[in-house]
Amino acid sequence: MRIVVLISGRGSNLQAILAAQLPAQIVAVISNKPDATGLQVAQAAGIATQALAHTTFASRAEFDKAMIQIIDGYQPDLVVLAGYMRILTDEFVNHYQGRLLNIHPSLLPSYAGLNTHQRALDDGVKVHGCTVHFVTPTLDHGPIIIQAAVPVLNNDNADSLSERVLCMEHQIYPTAIHWFIGGRIQLAADGKVNLLNNNGSEQTVFYTEP
Ligand code: GAR
């Protein structure tokens, strides 16, 4: 299986995916930000990298079209968004339907968008976390594959909370990708995700901070 990873920044999820040594080939890492440090992570691992600055395009539609061309040049079976901070056009999402995954730092459908940790703290929620989901045209929305819950501690600030959520991100993203590679993720007719175990029956998995 061929995987293309899209990033915009430091690439810690990319690093976790690489460290998991999944039975698949990461064929390219592509960033919309030429200075993303995650590109160096990929290069150090001997993976092809490409940067396409969205700022050089007149519209989102033109940028996404150019991205599709670059990505498709690598013939991916799966496209993984790992801190790729772009709102996607419907055309892009539909083009990769069923093979486009995202990780988001909240328990979706709560806290789509930005500043998830501060917003969770401001609301006084006691449980926060992260989600891996199939991407649909609605921002940070789509069938949920796996979530991990993290308790919100009395003395947490956005930095401490984000650090602990990130640790869980690094566990659940490689896990979800591994399931995808193994054909264990089934998108049901009702739009929900079923996880199949080795006998083809259903299984439920829920992660919490150790
Ligand atoms: C991660 O926390 C990821 O969940 C988040 O960006 C960070 C990227 O970190 N993604 C989103 O907010 C997408 N809506 P990384 O570059 O170190 O993997």
XYZ file of N, CA and C and ligand atoms in Angstrom:
648
model
N 0.836 -1.202 0.000
C 0.000 0.000 0.000
C 0.872 1.254 0.000
N 0.450 2.216 -0.816
C 1.228 3.463 -0.958
C 0.507 4.592 -0.219
N 1.262 5.288 0.628
C 0.669 6.354 1.447
C 1.365 7.677 1.156
N 0.563 8.723 0.957
C 1.089 10.087 0.875
C 0.628 10.824 2.135
N 1.559 11.513 2.793
C 1.237 12.262 4.019
C 1.317 13.749 3.712
N 0.291 14.486 4.128
C 0.286 15.949 3.964
C 0.481 16.598 5.329
N 1.365 17.587 5.366
C 1.659 18.277 6.627
C 1.687 19.792 6.395
N 1.701 20.517 7.520
C 1.911 21.969 7.437
C 2.973 22.444 8.425
N 3.364 21.565 9.371
C 4.201 22.065 10.468
C 5.257 21.106 10.940
N 5.264 20.900 12.277
C 6.434 20.223 12.882
C 6.519 18.739 12.547
N 5.381 18.086 12.274
C 5.439 16.702 11.801
C 5.631 15.659 12.884
N 5.138 15.922 14.102
C 5.307 14.900 15.147
C 4.412 13.685 14.882
N 3.240 13.910 14.316
C 2.409 12.744 13.948
C 3.067 11.946 12.833
N 3.653 12.646 11.879
C 4.399 11.968 10.810
C 5.486 11.085 11.432
N 6.200 11.656 12.408
C 7.275 10.913 13.063
C 6.731 9.644 13.744
N 5.578 9.782 14.386
C 4.977 8.622 15.061
C 4.565 7.557 14.042
N 4.077 8.006 12.903
C 3.655 7.063 11.862
C 4.881 6.329 11.315
N 5.965 7.070 11.122
C 7.200 6.447 10.630
C 7.740 5.454 11.654
N 7.707 5.866 12.923
C 8.268 5.021 13.991
C 7.492 3.709 14.121
N 6.221 3.732 13.718
C 5.392 2.537 13.858
C 5.761 1.456 12.833
N 6.568 1.811 11.858
C 7.022 0.849 10.839
C 5.860 0.009 10.304
N 4.888 0.696 9.786
C 3.684 0.045 9.283
C 3.991 -0.740 8.010
N 3.213 -1.776 7.728
C 3.450 -2.566 6.520
C 2.906 -1.842 5.279
N 3.506 -0.709 4.976
C 3.087 0.116 3.839
C 4.259 1.028 3.515
N 4.170 1.650 2.346
C 5.256 2.534 1.938
C 4.785 3.981 1.978
N 5.478 4.810 2.749
C 5.185 6.246 2.694
C 5.947 6.759 1.486
N 5.228 7.079 0.430
C 5.907 7.389 -0.836
C 6.241 8.865 -0.957
N 5.551 9.719 -0.201
C 5.880 11.149 -0.260
C 5.262 11.880 0.922
N 5.941 12.956 1.318
C 5.397 13.879 2.315
C 5.340 15.240 1.637
N 4.157 15.838 1.650
C 3.945 17.093 0.918
C 3.431 18.144 1.889
N 3.979 19.351 1.770
C 3.570 20.437 2.668
C 3.099 21.639 1.867
N 2.128 22.336 2.430
C 1.719 23.615 1.819
C 2.590 24.753 2.350
N 3.487 24.412 3.288
C 4.408 25.412 3.828
C 5.839 24.930 3.587
N 6.580 25.648 2.748
C 7.937 25.196 2.404
C 8.861 25.091 3.621
N 8.579 25.848 4.688
C 9.476 25.814 5.853
C 8.993 24.851 6.949
N 8.041 23.995 6.641
C 7.540 23.043 7.649
C 8.675 22.126 8.094
N 8.892 22.046 9.402
C 10.007 21.218 9.872
C 9.749 19.733 9.637
N 8.500 19.364 9.481
C 8.164 17.971 9.171
C 8.798 17.496 7.872
N 9.096 18.407 6.972
C 9.750 18.015 5.706
C 11.140 17.462 6.000
N 11.796 18.041 7.019
C 13.130 17.541 7.389
C 13.031 16.152 8.022
N 11.957 15.941 8.767
C 11.724 14.612 9.363
C 11.639 13.576 8.236
N 10.894 13.929 7.195
C 10.718 13.004 6.077
C 12.039 12.781 5.344
N 12.748 13.864 5.093
C 14.019 13.743 4.372
C 15.001 12.868 5.143
N 15.022 13.041 6.462
C 15.929 12.234 7.291
C 15.580 10.752 7.184
N 14.314 10.467 6.874
C 13.884 9.074 6.752
C 13.981 8.595 5.291
N 14.540 9.449 4.430
C 14.747 9.056 3.030
C 13.469 9.068 2.201
N 12.497 9.853 2.622
C 11.210 9.899 1.904
C 11.183 11.126 0.994
N 10.621 10.977 -0.173
C 10.503 12.095 -1.120
C 9.641 13.189 -0.501
N 10.049 14.418 -0.671
C 9.258 15.539 -0.143
C 8.976 16.533 -1.254
N 7.907 17.258 -1.059
C 7.553 18.317 -1.989
C 6.838 19.410 -1.197
N 7.059 20.660 -1.592
C 6.348 21.766 -0.951
C 5.632 22.557 -2.036
N 4.404 22.899 -1.750
C 3.623 23.702 -2.677
C 2.986 24.818 -1.848
N 3.532 26.021 -1.978
C 3.062 27.135 -1.137
C 1.687 27.602 -1.605
N 0.713 27.493 -0.708
C -0.656 27.894 -1.102
C -0.720 29.394 -1.390
N 0.239 30.133 -0.824
C 0.232 31.594 -0.991
C 0.492 32.018 -2.441
N 0.993 31.102 -3.246
C 1.302 31.466 -4.635
C 0.121 31.200 -5.572
N -1.005 30.790 -4.993
C -2.191 30.506 -5.818
C -3.271 31.560 -5.600
N -3.993 31.839 -6.656
C -5.018 32.884 -6.590
C -6.254 32.420 -5.834
N -6.506 31.114 -5.842
C -7.720 30.624 -5.167
C -7.458 29.274 -4.531
N -8.324 28.939 -3.574
C -8.260 27.628 -2.907
C -8.460 26.510 -3.929
N -9.392 26.752 -4.859
C -9.705 25.721 -5.862
C -8.483 25.413 -6.730
N -7.778 26.461 -7.140
C -6.589 26.236 -7.980
C -5.493 25.524 -7.206
N -5.342 25.911 -5.944
C -4.315 25.262 -5.127
C -4.633 23.774 -4.962
N -5.871 23.474 -4.611
C -6.233 22.066 -4.385
C -6.094 21.247 -5.671
N -6.391 21.869 -6.806
C -6.241 21.174 -8.086
C -4.775 20.805 -8.310
N -3.900 21.757 -8.014
C -2.455 21.514 -8.180
C -1.987 20.441 -7.202
N -2.537 20.479 -5.992
C -2.183 19.468 -4.986
C -2.583 18.073 -5.466
N -3.803 17.980 -6.002
C -4.284 16.681 -6.488
C -3.316 16.121 -7.532
N -2.860 16.996 -8.417
C -1.943 16.538 -9.475
C -0.650 15.994 -8.888
N -0.111 16.719 -7.908
C 1.137 16.267 -7.287
C 0.907 14.954 -6.544
N -0.151 14.920 -5.739
C -0.421 13.713 -4.938
C -0.634 12.511 -5.862
N -1.435 12.687 -6.903
C -1.756 11.559 -7.776
C -0.536 11.038 -8.525
N 0.459 11.908 -8.685
C 1.725 11.463 -9.290
C 2.367 10.341 -8.480
N 2.032 10.249 -7.204
C 2.592 9.196 -6.336
C 1.657 7.988 -6.217
N 0.534 8.031 -6.913
C -0.434 6.923 -6.947
C -0.751 6.338 -5.563
N -1.234 7.175 -4.663
C -1.477 6.673 -3.300
C -2.765 5.861 -3.171
N -2.705 4.869 -2.282
C -3.917 4.141 -1.889
C -4.585 4.856 -0.726
N -3.776 5.664 -0.024
C -4.264 6.350 1.168
C -3.563 7.702 1.270
N -4.335 8.746 1.614
C -3.763 10.078 1.852
C -4.026 10.416 3.318
N -2.956 10.726 4.028
C -3.019 10.951 5.476
C -2.749 12.425 5.769
N -3.705 13.088 6.381
C -3.509 14.483 6.788
C -2.945 14.472 8.207
N -1.730 14.950 8.353
C -1.061 14.909 9.661
C -0.665 16.333 10.039
N -1.631 17.072 10.571
C -1.364 18.475 10.873
C -1.336 19.306 9.600
N -2.192 18.940 8.651
C -2.308 19.692 7.393
C -3.394 20.745 7.613
N -2.955 21.997 7.782
C -3.864 23.035 8.271
C -4.487 23.831 7.121
N -5.186 23.121 6.257
C -5.883 23.776 5.149
C -7.341 23.352 5.158
N -8.219 24.297 4.848
C -9.607 23.933 4.572
C -9.624 23.372 3.161
N -10.233 22.204 3.005
C -10.174 21.506 1.714
C -11.411 21.813 0.868
N -11.208 21.869 -0.437
C -12.365 22.039 -1.324
C -13.123 20.708 -1.414
N -14.390 20.801 -1.757
C -15.187 19.575 -1.941
C -14.558 18.695 -3.012
N -14.007 19.349 -4.045
C -13.401 18.583 -5.142
C -12.266 17.712 -4.611
N -11.440 18.294 -3.749
C -10.310 17.548 -3.183
C -10.830 16.374 -2.345
N -11.764 16.665 -1.471
C -12.281 15.630 -0.569
C -12.950 14.507 -1.362
N -13.751 14.881 -2.347
C -14.452 13.850 -3.114
C -13.494 13.009 -3.945
N -12.420 13.643 -4.411
C -11.426 12.923 -5.207
C -10.807 11.765 -4.417
N -10.624 11.963 -3.106
C -9.970 10.942 -2.269
C -10.963 10.254 -1.330
N -12.218 10.268 -1.706
C -13.254 9.718 -0.829
C -12.945 8.274 -0.412
N -13.025 8.024 0.888
C -12.784 6.669 1.387
C -11.323 6.342 1.579
N -10.431 7.232 1.171
C -8.987 6.982 1.368
C -8.272 8.251 1.825
N -9.005 9.066 2.598
C -8.461 10.325 3.125
C -8.749 10.374 4.625
N -7.666 10.331 5.419
C -7.802 10.326 6.881
C -7.252 11.614 7.471
N -7.833 12.008 8.619
C -7.366 13.201 9.327
C -7.285 12.898 10.817
N -6.371 13.593 11.488
C -6.379 13.564 12.960
C -6.692 14.958 13.445
N -7.542 15.011 14.473
C -7.945 16.311 15.007
C -7.806 16.283 16.531
N -7.288 17.370 17.132
C -7.030 17.359 18.566
C -8.248 17.709 19.419
N -9.310 16.946 19.261
C -10.475 17.049 20.152
C -11.304 15.787 19.984
N -12.248 15.633 20.891
C -13.201 14.528 20.749
C -14.322 15.032 19.849
N -14.174 14.847 18.558
C -15.207 15.308 17.617
C -16.521 14.588 17.914
N -17.667 15.203 17.709
C -17.856 16.468 17.004
C -17.650 17.727 17.859
N -17.154 17.597 19.094
C -16.849 18.807 19.867
C -15.562 19.455 19.334
N -15.530 20.742 19.359
C -14.329 21.530 19.072
C -13.681 21.253 17.709
N -14.464 21.326 16.665
C -13.877 21.375 15.322
C -13.131 22.708 15.226
N -12.234 22.826 14.265
C -11.551 24.111 14.057
C -10.297 24.252 14.903
N -9.984 25.499 15.256
C -8.693 25.821 15.886
C -8.824 25.970 17.412
N -7.682 26.082 18.074
C -7.595 26.355 19.525
C -8.442 25.397 20.354
N -8.401 24.143 19.997
C -9.290 23.166 20.635
C -9.025 23.036 22.133
N -7.737 23.084 22.527
C -7.406 22.838 23.935
C -7.885 24.000 24.814
N -7.644 25.220 24.350
C -8.086 26.380 25.133
C -9.609 26.415 25.225
N -10.275 26.071 24.129
C -11.742 26.096 24.144
C -12.294 25.038 25.108
N -11.633 23.881 25.155
C -12.067 22.831 26.094
C -11.867 23.314 27.526
N -10.723 23.965 27.788
C -10.473 24.494 29.143
C -11.494 25.565 29.502
N -11.775 26.448 28.553
C -12.723 27.540 28.812
C -14.111 27.000 29.153
N -14.458 25.864 28.546
C -15.784 25.281 28.803
C -15.812 24.461 30.084
N -14.622 24.200 30.638
C -14.573 23.417 31.877
C -14.891 21.950 31.673
N -14.671 21.434 30.454
C -14.950 20.004 30.265
C -13.930 19.197 31.064
N -14.327 18.011 31.464
C -13.456 17.165 32.291
C -12.734 16.113 31.464
N -13.223 15.903 30.244
C -12.594 14.924 29.355
C -12.371 15.582 28.003
N -11.174 15.416 27.479
C -10.819 15.978 26.172
C -10.135 14.846 25.402
N -9.596 15.118 24.230
C -8.922 14.025 23.542
C -8.657 14.307 22.088
N -8.607 13.244 21.299
C -8.291 13.371 19.872
C -9.042 12.302 19.080
N -9.150 12.576 17.790
C -9.997 11.750 16.915
C -9.306 11.531 15.576
N -9.353 10.293 15.083
C -8.987 10.025 13.687
C -10.279 9.715 12.940
N -10.459 10.370 11.803
C -11.723 10.195 11.066
C -11.481 10.245 9.559
N -12.403 9.650 8.833
C -12.433 9.848 7.382
C -12.843 11.291 7.134
N -12.291 11.892 6.092
C -12.589 13.293 5.803
C -13.796 13.380 4.878
N -14.703 14.278 5.251
C -15.844 14.618 4.401
C -15.773 16.126 4.142
N -16.598 16.641 3.240
C -16.468 18.065 2.911
C -16.653 19.023 4.090
N -17.357 18.637 5.151
C -17.505 19.530 6.306
C -16.224 19.500 7.141
N -15.730 20.681 7.509
C -14.458 20.794 8.244
C -14.470 19.962 9.529
N -13.393 19.168 9.712
C -13.223 18.354 10.926
C -14.469 17.529 11.227
N -14.946 16.894 10.211
C -16.174 16.130 10.321
C -15.978 14.851 9.515
N -16.748 13.831 9.807
C -16.663 12.613 9.013
C -16.625 11.403 9.915
N -16.855 10.214 9.325
C -16.949 8.988 10.113
C -15.730 8.783 11.014
N -16.016 8.565 12.290
C -14.960 8.455 13.303
C -14.418 7.028 13.337
N -13.090 6.925 13.258
C -12.442 5.609 13.273
C -11.990 5.243 14.682
N -11.358 6.191 15.367
C -10.844 5.913 16.704
C -10.728 7.232 17.460
N -10.951 7.155 18.765
C -10.756 8.331 19.612
C -9.969 7.918 20.845
N -9.280 8.891 21.420
C -8.610 8.674 22.702
C -9.033 9.793 23.633
N -9.342 9.425 24.864
C -9.784 10.410 25.860
C -8.658 10.716 26.833
N -8.584 11.970 27.207
C -7.564 12.449 28.147
C -8.298 13.242 29.230
N -8.052 12.961 30.506
C -8.709 13.761 31.540
C -8.169 15.188 31.545
N -9.027 16.142 31.834
C -8.578 17.533 31.988
C -8.292 17.742 33.474
N -7.053 18.073 33.785
C -6.640 18.200 35.186
C -6.847 19.635 35.669
N -6.995 19.786 36.972
C -7.264 21.117 37.548
C -6.210 22.150 37.170
N -4.959 21.707 37.123
C -3.888 22.674 36.851
C -3.471 22.706 35.383
N -4.274 22.130 34.500
C -3.926 22.125 33.073
C -4.002 23.521 32.472
N -3.084 23.820 31.570
C -3.249 24.959 30.664
C -3.231 24.388 29.251
N -3.393 25.271 28.252
C -3.513 24.769 26.873
C -2.267 23.985 26.465
N -1.101 24.412 26.963
C 0.143 23.725 26.587
C 0.223 22.333 27.199
N -0.075 22.255 28.500
C 0.048 20.945 29.159
C -0.994 19.973 28.599
N -2.192 20.493 28.352
C -3.252 19.630 27.819
C -2.899 19.165 26.406
N -2.410 20.096 25.600
C -2.088 19.738 24.209
C -0.955 18.725 24.166
N -0.019 18.845 25.091
C 1.095 17.889 25.129
C 0.587 16.478 25.410
N -0.354 16.378 26.370
C -0.853 15.051 26.722
C -1.779 14.502 25.650
N -2.534 15.375 25.000
C -3.378 14.899 23.889
C -2.483 14.426 22.741
N -1.407 15.163 22.505
C -0.499 14.806 21.398
C 0.089 13.406 21.588
N 0.420 13.065 22.846
C 0.940 11.712 23.125
C -0.070 10.666 22.665
N -1.339 10.926 22.897
C -2.376 9.980 22.480
C -2.564 10.007 20.962
N -2.411 11.198 20.357
C -2.474 11.263 18.887
C -1.453 10.305 18.285
N -0.262 10.317 18.910
C 0.839 9.508 18.369
C 0.571 8.012 18.510
N -0.381 7.667 19.370
C -0.765 6.249 19.471
C -1.887 5.901 18.512
N -2.898 6.781 18.456
C -4.090 6.349 17.710
C -3.934 6.513 16.189
N -3.080 7.458 15.741
C -2.992 7.614 14.267
C -2.317 6.399 13.621
N -1.141 5.981 14.125
C -0.560 4.760 13.538
C -1.497 3.565 13.655
N -2.239 3.486 14.762
C -3.178 2.364 14.941
C -4.248 2.382 13.851
N -4.838 3.554 13.639
C -5.903 3.660 12.627
C -5.365 3.344 11.229
N -4.175 3.834 10.943
C -3.593 3.586 9.610
C -3.310 2.093 9.444
N -2.841 1.485 10.525
C -2.584 0.032 10.483
C -3.869 -0.727 10.169
N -4.951 -0.335 10.804
C -6.251 -0.969 10.532
C -6.639 -0.779 9.074
N -6.432 0.448 8.570
C -6.804 0.733 7.177
C -6.014 -0.177 6.234
N -4.709 -0.258 6.489
C -3.841 -1.082 5.639
C -4.317 -2.538 5.655
N -4.729 -2.988 6.847
C -5.157 -4.378 6.992
C -6.577 -4.637 6.526
N -7.230 -3.622 5.975
C -8.592 -3.788 5.473
C -9.605 -3.998 6.588
N -9.277 -3.532 7.779
C -10.155 -3.813 8.921
C -11.193 -2.727 9.158
N -11.093 -1.627 8.417
C -12.040 -0.533 8.625
C -13.117 -0.606 7.555
N -14.353 -0.698 8.021
C -15.465 -0.802 7.080
C -16.388 0.388 7.278
N -16.626 1.084 6.182
C -17.547 2.222 6.225
C -18.949 1.663 6.011
N -19.780 1.690 7.053
C -21.092 1.060 6.973
C -22.070 1.943 6.203
N -23.193 1.345 5.813
C -24.199 2.057 5.018
C -24.750 3.255 5.774
N -24.755 3.185 7.115
C -25.281 4.301 7.911
C -24.243 5.406 8.097
N -23.105 5.289 7.420
C -22.094 6.344 7.481
C -21.155 6.203 8.660
N -21.328 5.130 9.454
C -20.436 4.936 10.603
C -19.337 3.931 10.250
N -18.316 3.922 11.093
C -17.184 3.037 10.836
C -17.302 1.791 11.704
N -17.158 0.634 11.083
C -17.030 -0.602 11.839
C -15.593 -1.071 11.767
N -15.110 -1.551 12.892
C -13.779 -2.136 12.909
C -13.933 -3.643 12.951
N -13.357 -4.315 11.967
C -13.500 -5.765 11.902
C -12.319 -6.420 12.596
N -12.570 -7.470 13.348
C -11.446 -8.230 13.883
C -11.104 -9.330 12.889
N -10.224 -10.217 13.279
C -9.723 -11.177 12.291
C -10.785 -12.131 11.765
N -11.874 -12.348 12.529
C -12.935 -13.222 11.997
C -13.950 -12.437 11.198
N -13.708 -11.165 10.997
C -14.657 -10.378 10.222
C -15.812 -9.869 11.068
N -15.796 -10.135 12.375
C -16.863 -9.606 13.219
C -16.449 -8.241 13.773
N -17.405 -7.578 14.393
C -17.153 -6.198 14.832
C -16.405 -6.110 16.152
N -15.703 -5.026 16.322
C -14.935 -4.823 17.549
C -15.002 -3.338 17.872
N -15.013 -3.023 19.157
C -15.017 -1.614 19.543
C -13.732 -1.312 20.293
N -13.095 -0.208 19.959
C -11.862 0.138 20.649
C -11.943 1.579 21.129
N -11.536 1.778 22.381
C -11.571 3.095 22.980
C -10.268 3.250 23.757
N -9.578 4.330 23.546
C -8.293 4.523 24.203
C -8.392 5.595 25.265
N -7.714 5.371 26.386
C -7.600 6.432 27.392
C -6.122 6.591 27.742
N -5.843 7.763 28.262
C -4.477 8.050 28.666
C -4.046 7.034 29.722
N -2.809 6.466 29.602
C -2.403 5.458 30.591
C -2.185 6.102 31.977
C -1.784 17.958 15.766
O -2.152 18.232 17.088
C -3.012 17.648 14.925
O -4.000 16.967 15.622
C -3.470 19.052 14.563
O -2.287 19.752 14.284
C -1.230 19.214 15.075
C -0.072 18.883 14.160
O 1.054 18.496 14.891
N -4.370 19.032 13.440
C -5.430 19.824 13.328
O -5.715 20.681 14.143
C -6.278 19.596 12.088
N -7.540 20.210 12.202
P 2.248 17.732 14.179
O 2.665 18.552 12.964
O 3.325 17.721 15.219
O 1.784 16.357 13.796
